Short mmCIF file of C-alpha atoms in Angstrom, two decimals:
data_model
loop_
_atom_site.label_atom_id
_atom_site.label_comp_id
_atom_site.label_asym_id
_atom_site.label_seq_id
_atom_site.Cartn_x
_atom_site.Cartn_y
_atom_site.Cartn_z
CA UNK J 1 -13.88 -12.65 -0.17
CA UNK J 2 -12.28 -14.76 2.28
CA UNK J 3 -9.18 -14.07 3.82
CA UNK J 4 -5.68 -16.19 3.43
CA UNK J 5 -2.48 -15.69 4.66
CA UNK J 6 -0.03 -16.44 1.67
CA UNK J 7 1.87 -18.87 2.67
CA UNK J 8 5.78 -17.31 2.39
CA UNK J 9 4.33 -14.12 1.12
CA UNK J 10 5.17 -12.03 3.80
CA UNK J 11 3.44 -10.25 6.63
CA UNK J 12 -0.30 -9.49 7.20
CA UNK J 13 -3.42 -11.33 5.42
CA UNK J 14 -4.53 -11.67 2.17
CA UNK J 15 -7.80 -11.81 0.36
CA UNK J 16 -7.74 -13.04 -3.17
CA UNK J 17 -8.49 -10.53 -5.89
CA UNK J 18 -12.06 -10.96 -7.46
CA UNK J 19 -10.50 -11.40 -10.95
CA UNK J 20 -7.72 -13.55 -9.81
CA UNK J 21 -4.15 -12.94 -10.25
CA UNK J 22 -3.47 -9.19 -11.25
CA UNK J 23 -0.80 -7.83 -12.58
CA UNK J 24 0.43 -4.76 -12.95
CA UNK J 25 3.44 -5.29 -15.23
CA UNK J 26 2.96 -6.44 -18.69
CA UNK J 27 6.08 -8.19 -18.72
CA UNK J 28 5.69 -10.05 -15.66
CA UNK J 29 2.42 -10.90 -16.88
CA UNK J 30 4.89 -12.76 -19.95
CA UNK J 31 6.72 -14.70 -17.22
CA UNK J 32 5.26 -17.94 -17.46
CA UNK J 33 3.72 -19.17 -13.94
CA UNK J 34 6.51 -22.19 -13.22
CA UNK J 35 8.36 -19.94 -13.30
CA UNK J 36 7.17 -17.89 -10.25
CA UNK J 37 6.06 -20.19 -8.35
CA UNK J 38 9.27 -20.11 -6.02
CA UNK J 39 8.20 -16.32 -5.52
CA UNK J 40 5.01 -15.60 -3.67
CA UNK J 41 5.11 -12.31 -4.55
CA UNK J 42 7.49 -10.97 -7.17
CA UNK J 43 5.88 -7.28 -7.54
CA UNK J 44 3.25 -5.15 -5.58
CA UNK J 45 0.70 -2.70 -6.57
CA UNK J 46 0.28 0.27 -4.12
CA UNK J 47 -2.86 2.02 -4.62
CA UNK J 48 -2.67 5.23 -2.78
CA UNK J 49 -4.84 8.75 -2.37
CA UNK J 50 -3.02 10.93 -4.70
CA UNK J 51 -5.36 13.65 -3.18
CA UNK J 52 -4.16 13.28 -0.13
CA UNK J 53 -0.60 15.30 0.84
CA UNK J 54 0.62 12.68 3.66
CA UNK J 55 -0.41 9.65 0.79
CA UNK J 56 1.77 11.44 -1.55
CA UNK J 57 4.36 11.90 0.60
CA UNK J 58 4.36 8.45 1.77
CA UNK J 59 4.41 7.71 -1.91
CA UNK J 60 7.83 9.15 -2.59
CA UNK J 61 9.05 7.66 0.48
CA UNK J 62 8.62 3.97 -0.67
CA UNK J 63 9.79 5.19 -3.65
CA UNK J 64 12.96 6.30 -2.61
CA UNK J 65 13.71 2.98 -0.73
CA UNK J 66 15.60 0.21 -1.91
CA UNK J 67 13.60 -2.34 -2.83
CA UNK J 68 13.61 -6.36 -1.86
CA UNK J 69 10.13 -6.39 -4.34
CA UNK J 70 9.04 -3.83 -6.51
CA UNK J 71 6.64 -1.43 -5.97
CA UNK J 72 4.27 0.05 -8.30
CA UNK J 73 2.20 3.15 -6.95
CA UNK J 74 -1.16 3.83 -9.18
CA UNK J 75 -3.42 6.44 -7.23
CA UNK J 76 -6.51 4.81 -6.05
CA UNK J 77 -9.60 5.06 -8.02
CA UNK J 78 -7.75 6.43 -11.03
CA UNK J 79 -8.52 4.79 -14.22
CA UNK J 80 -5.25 2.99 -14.90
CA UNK J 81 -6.36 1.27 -11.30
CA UNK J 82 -10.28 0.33 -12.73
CA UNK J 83 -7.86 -1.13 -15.88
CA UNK J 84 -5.69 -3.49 -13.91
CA UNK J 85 -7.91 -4.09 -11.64
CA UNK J 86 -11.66 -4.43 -12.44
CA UNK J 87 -12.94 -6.54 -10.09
CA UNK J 88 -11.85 -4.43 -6.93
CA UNK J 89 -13.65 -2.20 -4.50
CA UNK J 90 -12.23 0.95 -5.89
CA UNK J 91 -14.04 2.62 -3.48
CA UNK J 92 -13.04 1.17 -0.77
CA UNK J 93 -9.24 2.12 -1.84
CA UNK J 94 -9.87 5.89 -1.70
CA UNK J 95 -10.48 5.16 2.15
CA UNK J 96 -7.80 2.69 3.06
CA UNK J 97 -4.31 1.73 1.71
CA UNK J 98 -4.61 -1.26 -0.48
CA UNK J 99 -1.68 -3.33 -1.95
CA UNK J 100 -2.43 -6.01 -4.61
CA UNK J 101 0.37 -9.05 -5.20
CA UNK J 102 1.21 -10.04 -8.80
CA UNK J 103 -0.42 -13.20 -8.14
CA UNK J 104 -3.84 -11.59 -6.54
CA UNK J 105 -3.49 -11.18 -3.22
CA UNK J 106 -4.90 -7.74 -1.55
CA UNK J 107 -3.63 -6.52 1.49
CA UNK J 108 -5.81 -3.82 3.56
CA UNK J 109 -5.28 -1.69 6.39
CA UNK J 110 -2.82 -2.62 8.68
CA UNK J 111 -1.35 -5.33 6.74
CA UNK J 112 -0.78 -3.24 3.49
CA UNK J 113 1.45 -1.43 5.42
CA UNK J 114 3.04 -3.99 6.69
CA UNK J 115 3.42 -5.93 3.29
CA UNK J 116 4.59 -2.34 1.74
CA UNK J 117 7.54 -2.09 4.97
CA UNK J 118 8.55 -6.03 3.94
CA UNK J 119 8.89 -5.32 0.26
CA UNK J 120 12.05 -2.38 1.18
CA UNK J 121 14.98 -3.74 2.36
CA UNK J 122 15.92 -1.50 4.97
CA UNK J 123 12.12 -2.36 6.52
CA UNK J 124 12.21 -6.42 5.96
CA UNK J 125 12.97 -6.98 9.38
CA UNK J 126 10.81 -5.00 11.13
CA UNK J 127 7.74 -5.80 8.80
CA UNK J 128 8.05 -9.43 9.87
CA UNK J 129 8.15 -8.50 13.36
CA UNK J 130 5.00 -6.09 13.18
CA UNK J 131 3.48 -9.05 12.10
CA UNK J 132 3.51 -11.03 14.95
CA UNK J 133 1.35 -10.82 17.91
CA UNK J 134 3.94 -8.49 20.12
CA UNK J 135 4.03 -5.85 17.23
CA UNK J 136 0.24 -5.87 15.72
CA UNK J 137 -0.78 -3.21 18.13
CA UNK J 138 2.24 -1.06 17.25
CA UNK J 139 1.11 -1.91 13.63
CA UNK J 140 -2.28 -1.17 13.90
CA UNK J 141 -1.69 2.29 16.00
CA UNK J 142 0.88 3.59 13.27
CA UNK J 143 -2.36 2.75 10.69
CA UNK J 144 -4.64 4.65 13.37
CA UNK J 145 -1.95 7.61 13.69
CA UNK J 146 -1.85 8.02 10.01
CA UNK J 147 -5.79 8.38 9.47
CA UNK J 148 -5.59 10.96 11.90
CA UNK J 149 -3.24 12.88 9.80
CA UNK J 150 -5.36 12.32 6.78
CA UNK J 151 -8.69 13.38 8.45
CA UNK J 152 -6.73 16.80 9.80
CA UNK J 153 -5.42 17.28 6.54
CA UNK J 154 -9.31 16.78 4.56
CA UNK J 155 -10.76 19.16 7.06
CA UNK J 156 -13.86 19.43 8.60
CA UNK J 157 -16.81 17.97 6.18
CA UNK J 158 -14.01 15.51 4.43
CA UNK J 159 -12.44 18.71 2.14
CA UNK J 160 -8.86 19.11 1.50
CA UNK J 161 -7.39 21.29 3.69
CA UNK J 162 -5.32 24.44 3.03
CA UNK J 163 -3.28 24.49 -0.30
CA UNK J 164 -6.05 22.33 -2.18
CA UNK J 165 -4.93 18.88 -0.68
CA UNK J 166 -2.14 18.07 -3.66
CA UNK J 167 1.30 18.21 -3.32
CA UNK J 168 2.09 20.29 -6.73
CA UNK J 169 5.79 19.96 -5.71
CA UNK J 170 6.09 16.75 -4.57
CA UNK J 171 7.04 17.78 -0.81
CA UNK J 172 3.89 17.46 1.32
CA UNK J 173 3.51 18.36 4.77
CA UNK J 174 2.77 16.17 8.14
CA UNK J 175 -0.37 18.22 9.59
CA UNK J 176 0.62 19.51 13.02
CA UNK J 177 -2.30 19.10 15.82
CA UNK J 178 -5.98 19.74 14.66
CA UNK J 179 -7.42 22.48 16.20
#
């Protein structure tokens, strides 16, 4: 896949989905393409670890947000994610946030969270500027911070940690310091 930066899309790069333009609203899907076209992006897939308690937390966090695009959140790797999206790494998901645009962009790493912060409108602004050269590296450590989190949480050998690594509730603890 090569990578593309949409052009108006938002923050971060895009690579375009192997099956072409997803979607994961049926009746967006009915909206003809004309049009959308003024929209790059009129809706977001988040595919998240819903096995992993800071994932889910961050979950209910963007869900809580007001929104500037809508956000769907399908845990990674689940079925309803192989449906909408065949042609995807699911994989690949389980390890690092991905975010798919109605239109078949797929944001990784770094710039799915950025891409996730520009969709809530409290976040626009700051998205676009953790996109630019002076804030990729506070970007990119936030990413770094987080997968720290997530590895203290799994444990050693990559097993959820205490309390079985869900978040029966739906209020999921930050890890303090391993060790």
């Amino acid at each position: 896949m090569t990578t593309a930066e949409p052009a108006a899309a938002g923050p971060g790069t895009a690579e375009p989905a192997a099956t072409g333009p997803a979607t994961a609203d049926p009746a967006s899907a009915a909206t003809p393409a004309a049009a959308r076209q003024g929209t790059p992006v009129g809706r977001l897939t988040v595919l998240y670890d819903a096995d992993c308690p800071l994932c889910v937390h961050l979950r209910h966090w963007l869900l809580r947000r007001p929104q500037l695009v809508p956000l769907d959140l399908v845990p990674a790797g689940s079925e309803r994610a192989r449906q909408l999206f065949p042609g995807l790494d699911h994989a690949s998901t389980l390890r690092e946030i991905t975010v798919i645009g109605d239109r078949g962009q797929v944001y990784r790493a770094t710039a799915a969270w950025i891409v996730c912060l520009w969709a809530l409108a409290e976040h626009r602004p700051r998205a676009h500027w953790l996109a630019t050269p002076a804030g990729q590296p506070f970007a990119r450590a936030a990413v770094l911070a987080a997968a720290k989190w997530r590895e203290a949480l799994r444990g050693p050998g990559g097993e959820a940690g205490p309390g079985g690594g869900t978040c029966a509730d739906g209020h999921c603890e930050v890890p303090g310091p391993p060790g």
